[in-house]
CSV table of C-alpha atoms in Angstrom, one decimal:
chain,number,residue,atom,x,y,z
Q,1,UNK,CA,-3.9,8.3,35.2
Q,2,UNK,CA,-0.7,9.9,37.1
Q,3,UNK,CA,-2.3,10.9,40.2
Q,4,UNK,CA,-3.0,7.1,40.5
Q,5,UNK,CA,0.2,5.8,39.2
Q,6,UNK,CA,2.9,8.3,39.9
Q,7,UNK,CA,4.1,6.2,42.7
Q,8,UNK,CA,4.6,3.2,41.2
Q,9,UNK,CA,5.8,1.8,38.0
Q,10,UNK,CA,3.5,2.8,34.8
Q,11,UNK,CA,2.8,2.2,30.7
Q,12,UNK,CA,1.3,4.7,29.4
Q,13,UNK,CA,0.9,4.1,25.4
Q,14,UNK,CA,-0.6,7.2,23.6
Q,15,UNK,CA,-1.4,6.2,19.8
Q,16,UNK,CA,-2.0,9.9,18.4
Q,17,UNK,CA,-4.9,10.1,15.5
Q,18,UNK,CA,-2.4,12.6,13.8
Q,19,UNK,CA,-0.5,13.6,11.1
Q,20,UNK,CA,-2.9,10.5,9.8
Q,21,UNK,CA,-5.9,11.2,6.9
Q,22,UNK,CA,-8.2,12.9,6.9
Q,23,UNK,CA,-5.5,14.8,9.6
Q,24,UNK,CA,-8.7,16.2,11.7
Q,25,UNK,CA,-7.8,19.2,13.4
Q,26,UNK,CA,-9.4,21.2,15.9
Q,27,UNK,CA,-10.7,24.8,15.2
Q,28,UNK,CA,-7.8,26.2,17.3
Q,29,UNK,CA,-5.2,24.5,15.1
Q,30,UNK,CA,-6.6,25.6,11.9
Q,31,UNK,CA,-4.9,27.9,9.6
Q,32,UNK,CA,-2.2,28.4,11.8
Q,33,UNK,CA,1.0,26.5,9.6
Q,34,UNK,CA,2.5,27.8,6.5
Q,35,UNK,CA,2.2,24.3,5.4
Q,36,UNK,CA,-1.5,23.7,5.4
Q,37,UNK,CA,-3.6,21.1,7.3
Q,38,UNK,CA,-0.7,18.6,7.3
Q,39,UNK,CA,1.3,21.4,9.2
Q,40,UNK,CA,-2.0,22.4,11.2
Q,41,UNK,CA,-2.5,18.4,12.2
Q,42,UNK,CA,1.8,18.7,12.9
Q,43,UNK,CA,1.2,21.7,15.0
Q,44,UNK,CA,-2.3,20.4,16.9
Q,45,UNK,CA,0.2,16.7,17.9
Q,46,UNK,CA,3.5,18.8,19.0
Q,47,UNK,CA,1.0,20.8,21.5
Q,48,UNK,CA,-0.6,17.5,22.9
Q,49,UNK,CA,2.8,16.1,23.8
Q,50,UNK,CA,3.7,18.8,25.3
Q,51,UNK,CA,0.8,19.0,27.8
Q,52,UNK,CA,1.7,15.0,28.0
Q,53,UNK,CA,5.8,16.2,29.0
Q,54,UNK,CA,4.2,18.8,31.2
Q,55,UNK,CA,2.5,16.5,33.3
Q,56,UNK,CA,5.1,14.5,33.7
Q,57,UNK,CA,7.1,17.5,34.5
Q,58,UNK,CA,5.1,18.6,36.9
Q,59,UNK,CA,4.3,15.8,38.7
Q,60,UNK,CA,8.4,15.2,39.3
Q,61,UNK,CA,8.8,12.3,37.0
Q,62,UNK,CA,11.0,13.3,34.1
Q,63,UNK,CA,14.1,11.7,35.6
Q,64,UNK,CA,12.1,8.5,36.1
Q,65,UNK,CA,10.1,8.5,33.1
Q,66,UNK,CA,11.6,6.5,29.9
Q,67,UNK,CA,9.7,8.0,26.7
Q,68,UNK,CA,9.8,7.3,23.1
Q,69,UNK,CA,8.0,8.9,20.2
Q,70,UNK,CA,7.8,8.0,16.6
Q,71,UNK,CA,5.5,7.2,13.9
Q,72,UNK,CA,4.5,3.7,12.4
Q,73,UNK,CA,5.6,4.6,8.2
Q,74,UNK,CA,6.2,7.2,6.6
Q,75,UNK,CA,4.5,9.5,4.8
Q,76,UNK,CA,1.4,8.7,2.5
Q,77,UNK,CA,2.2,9.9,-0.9
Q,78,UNK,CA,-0.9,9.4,-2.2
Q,79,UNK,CA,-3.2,11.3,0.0
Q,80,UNK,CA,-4.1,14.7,-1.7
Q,81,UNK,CA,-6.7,17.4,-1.9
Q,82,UNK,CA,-6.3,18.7,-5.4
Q,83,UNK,CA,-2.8,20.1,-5.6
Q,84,UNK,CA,-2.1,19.7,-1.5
Q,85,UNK,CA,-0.3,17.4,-0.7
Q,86,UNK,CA,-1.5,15.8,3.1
Q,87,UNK,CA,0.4,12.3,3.6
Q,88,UNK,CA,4.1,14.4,4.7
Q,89,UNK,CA,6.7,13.9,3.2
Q,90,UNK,CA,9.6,11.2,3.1
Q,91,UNK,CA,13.1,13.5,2.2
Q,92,UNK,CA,15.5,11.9,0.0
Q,93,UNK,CA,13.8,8.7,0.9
Q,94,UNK,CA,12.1,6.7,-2.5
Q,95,UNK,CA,8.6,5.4,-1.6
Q,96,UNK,CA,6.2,6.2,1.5
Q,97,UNK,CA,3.8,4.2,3.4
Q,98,UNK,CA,1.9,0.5,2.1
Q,99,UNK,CA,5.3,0.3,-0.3
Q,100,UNK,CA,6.6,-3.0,1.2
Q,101,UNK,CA,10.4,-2.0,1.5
Q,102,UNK,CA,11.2,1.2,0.3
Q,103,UNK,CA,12.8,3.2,2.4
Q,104,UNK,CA,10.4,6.0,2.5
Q,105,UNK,CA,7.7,3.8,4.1
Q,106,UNK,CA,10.1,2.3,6.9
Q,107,UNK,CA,12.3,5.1,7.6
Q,108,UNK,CA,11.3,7.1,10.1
Q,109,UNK,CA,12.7,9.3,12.9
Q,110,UNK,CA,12.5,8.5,16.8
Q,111,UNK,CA,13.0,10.7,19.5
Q,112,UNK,CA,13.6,9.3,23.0
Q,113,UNK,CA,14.1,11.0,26.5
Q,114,UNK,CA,14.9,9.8,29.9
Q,115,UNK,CA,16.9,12.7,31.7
Q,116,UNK,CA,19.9,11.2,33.6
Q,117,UNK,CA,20.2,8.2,32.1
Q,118,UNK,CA,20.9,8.9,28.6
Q,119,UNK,CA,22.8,11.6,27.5
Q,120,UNK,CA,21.0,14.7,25.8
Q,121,UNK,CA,21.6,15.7,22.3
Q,122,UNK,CA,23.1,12.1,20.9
Q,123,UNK,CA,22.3,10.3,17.2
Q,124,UNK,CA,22.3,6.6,17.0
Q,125,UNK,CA,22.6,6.2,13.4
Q,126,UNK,CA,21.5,2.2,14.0
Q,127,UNK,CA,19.1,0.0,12.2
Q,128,UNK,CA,16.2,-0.3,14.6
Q,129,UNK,CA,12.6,-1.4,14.7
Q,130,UNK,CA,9.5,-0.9,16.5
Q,131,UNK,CA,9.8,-4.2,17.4
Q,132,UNK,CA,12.0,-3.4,20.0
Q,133,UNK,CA,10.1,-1.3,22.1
Q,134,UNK,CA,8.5,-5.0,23.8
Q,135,UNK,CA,11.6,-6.2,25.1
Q,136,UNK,CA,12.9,-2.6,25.9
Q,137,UNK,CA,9.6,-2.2,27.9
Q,138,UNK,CA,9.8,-5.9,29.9
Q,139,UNK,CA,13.3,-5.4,30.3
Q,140,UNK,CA,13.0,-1.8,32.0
Q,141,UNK,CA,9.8,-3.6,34.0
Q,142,UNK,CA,12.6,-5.9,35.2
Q,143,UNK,CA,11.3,-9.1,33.7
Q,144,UNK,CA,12.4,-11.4,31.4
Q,145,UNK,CA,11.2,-11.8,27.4
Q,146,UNK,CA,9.8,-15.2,26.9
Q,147,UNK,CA,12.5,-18.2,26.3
Q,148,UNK,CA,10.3,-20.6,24.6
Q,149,UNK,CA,9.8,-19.1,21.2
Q,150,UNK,CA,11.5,-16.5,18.8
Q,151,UNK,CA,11.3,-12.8,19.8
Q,152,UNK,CA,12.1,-10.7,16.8
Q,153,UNK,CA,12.6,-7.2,18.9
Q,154,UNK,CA,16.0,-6.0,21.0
Q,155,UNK,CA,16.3,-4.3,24.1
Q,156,UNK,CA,17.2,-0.5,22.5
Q,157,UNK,CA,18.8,0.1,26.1
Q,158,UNK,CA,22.4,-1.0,25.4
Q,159,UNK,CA,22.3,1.3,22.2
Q,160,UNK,CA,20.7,4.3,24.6
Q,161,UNK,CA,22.7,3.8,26.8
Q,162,UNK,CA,26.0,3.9,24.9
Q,163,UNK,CA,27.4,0.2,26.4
Q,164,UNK,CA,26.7,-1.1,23.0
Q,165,UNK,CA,28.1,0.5,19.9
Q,166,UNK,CA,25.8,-1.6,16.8
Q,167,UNK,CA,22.0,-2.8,16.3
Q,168,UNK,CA,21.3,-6.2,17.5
Q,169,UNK,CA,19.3,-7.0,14.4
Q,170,UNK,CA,21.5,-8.3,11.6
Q,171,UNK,CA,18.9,-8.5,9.3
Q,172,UNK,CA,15.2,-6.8,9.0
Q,173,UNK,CA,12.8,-8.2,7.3
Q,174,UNK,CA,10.1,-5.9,5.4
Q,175,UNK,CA,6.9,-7.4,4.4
Q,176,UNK,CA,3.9,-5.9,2.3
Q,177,UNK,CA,1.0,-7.6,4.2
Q,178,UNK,CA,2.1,-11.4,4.3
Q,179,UNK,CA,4.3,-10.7,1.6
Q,180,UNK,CA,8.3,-10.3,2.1
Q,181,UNK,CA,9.2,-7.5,-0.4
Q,182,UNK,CA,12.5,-6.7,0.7
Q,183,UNK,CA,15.3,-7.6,3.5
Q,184,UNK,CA,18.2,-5.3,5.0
Q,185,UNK,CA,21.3,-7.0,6.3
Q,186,UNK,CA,23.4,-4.8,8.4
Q,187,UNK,CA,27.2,-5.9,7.5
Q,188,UNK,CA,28.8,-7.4,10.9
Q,189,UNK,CA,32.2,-6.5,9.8
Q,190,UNK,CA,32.1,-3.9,7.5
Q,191,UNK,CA,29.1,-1.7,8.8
Q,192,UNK,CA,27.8,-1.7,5.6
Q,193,UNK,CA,24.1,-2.0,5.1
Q,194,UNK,CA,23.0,-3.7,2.0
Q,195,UNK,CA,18.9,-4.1,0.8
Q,196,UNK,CA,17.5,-6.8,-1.5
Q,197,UNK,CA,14.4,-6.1,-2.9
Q,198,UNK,CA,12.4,-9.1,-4.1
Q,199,UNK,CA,9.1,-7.4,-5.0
Q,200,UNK,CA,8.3,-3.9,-5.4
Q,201,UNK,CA,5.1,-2.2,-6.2
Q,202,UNK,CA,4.6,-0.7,-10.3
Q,203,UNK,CA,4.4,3.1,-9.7
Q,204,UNK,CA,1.4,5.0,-11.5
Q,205,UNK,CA,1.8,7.3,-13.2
Q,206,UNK,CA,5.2,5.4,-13.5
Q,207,UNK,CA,7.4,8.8,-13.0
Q,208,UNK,CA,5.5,9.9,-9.9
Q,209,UNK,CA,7.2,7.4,-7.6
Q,210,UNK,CA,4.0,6.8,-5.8
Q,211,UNK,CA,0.6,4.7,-6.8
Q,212,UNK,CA,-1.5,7.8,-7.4
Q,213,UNK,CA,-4.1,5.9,-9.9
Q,214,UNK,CA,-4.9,2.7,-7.0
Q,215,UNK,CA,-4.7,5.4,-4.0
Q,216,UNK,CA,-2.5,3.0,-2.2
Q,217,UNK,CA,0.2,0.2,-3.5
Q,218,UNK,CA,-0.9,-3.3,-3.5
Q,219,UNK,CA,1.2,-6.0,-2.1
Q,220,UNK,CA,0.5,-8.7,-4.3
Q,221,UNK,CA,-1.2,-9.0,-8.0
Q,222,UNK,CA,0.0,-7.8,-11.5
Q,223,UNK,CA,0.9,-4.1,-9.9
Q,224,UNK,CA,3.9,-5.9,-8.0
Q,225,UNK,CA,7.1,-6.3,-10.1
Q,226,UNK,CA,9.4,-9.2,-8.7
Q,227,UNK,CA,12.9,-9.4,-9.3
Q,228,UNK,CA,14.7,-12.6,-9.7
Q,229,UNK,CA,17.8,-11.7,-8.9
Q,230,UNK,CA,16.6,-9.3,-6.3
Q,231,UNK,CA,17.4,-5.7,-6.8
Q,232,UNK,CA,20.5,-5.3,-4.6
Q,233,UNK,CA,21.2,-1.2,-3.2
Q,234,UNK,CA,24.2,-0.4,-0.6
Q,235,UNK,CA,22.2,1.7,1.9
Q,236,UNK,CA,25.3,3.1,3.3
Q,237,UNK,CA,26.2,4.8,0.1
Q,238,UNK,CA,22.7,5.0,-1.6
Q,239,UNK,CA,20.2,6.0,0.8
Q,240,UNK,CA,17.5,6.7,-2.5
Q,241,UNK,CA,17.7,3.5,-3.3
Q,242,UNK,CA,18.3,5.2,-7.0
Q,243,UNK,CA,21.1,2.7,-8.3
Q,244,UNK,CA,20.5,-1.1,-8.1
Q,245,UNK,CA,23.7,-3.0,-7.7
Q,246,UNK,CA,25.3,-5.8,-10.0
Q,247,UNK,CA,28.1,-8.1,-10.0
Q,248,UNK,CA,29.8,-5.5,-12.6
Q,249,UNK,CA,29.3,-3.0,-10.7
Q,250,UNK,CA,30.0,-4.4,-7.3
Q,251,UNK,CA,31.5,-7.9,-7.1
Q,252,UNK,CA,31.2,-7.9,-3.3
């Protein structure tokens, strides 16, 4: 692929099999984390981007090549093998993938590189989305995103870049399936972000903050719970989503 397109402009789009279940891992990779086959399936996908950056590398195209890893959800709290855990694991973050709008199933970090043009070793602490990797991509292509309907994505270049200093994306909507469960509205003038929750999945065993029973949370049936009012958090200040708001408790 980059002997035929090194000289001209490229997509390459690598969708890795891991850290997913059953995390298949090669003989070579097994038994060689601390953290069993999730850390084997970790190790096994940091050693095929590397041959991937080493290519690139090689082949003189760092400074020219734009490149952006991250994951889809976060981790799968329900995937075990007796006691081992193998779906990762979501930090402070309350929920993990198929949860509708918890943070632990949307959350998740992204790493980007383009020597030259962005400056090494910088945080953007900005609500983002996958969704704006499409006009990132067309804009970097040098065209245009279509004008005649609604595209939900924003160039992440201005944000990169450092000419911008916020997300374009006011509000994020998180949907289970077809169903909204919960939207984020990122505060224009205060930088607060604030999270409604509208429907959120009943947790089984109901301490265990996951759906271990189903294998998986539903979007939709008698396991959801809706709220009406929504269950309000300040993200800002509450990243755990542990303490729903009120109007008592803030009249904002």
């Amino acid at each position: 692929f980059y002997f035929r397109n090194k000289h001209q402009p490229f997509l390459l789009f690598v969708s890795l099999l891991h850290v997913h279940t059953p995390l298949i891992t090669t003989e070579k990779f097994q038994g060689r984390s601390r953290h069993g086959p999730y850390g084997d399936n970790v190790e096994e996908m940091d050693w095929m981007v590397g041959r991937l950056l080493a290519v690139i590398e090689k082949e003189g195209l760092k400074n020219t090549t734009f490149i952006y890893f991250a994951s889809d959800h976060g981790g799968f709290l329900e995937a075990h093998r007796g006691n081992t855990q193998l779906g990762g694991w979501n930090g402070v973050y309350k929920g993990g993938k198929g949860m509708g709008g918890w943070e632990g199933g949307i959350r998740v970090p992204g790493i980007v590189r383009w020597p030259g043009v962005f400056p090494a070793g910088r945080t953007v602490n900005e609500p983002t989305s996958l969704m704006d990797i499409f006009p990132t991509v067309v804009t970097l292509a040098g065209g245009t995103v279509p004008q005649d309907r609604v595209i939900d994505g924003r160039s992440l270049l201005p944000l990169l870049q450092g000419t911008a200093p916020r997300s374009g994306h006011e509000f994020l909507f998180h949907y289970c399936g077809v169903f909204l469960h919960a939207v984020r509205w990122y505060h224009q003038d205060s930088s607060t972000v604030w999270k409604a929750h509208y429907a959120t999945p009943v947790f089984r065993p109901e301490t265990s903050g996951a759906c271990l029973e189903r294998g998986i949370c539903p979007c939709f049936g008698d396991d959801v719970t809706h709220h009406d009012p929504p269950l309000l958090f300040n993200l800002s200040q509450d990243p755990s989503e542990a303490h729903p708001l009120s109007a008592d408790t803030e009249p904002l």
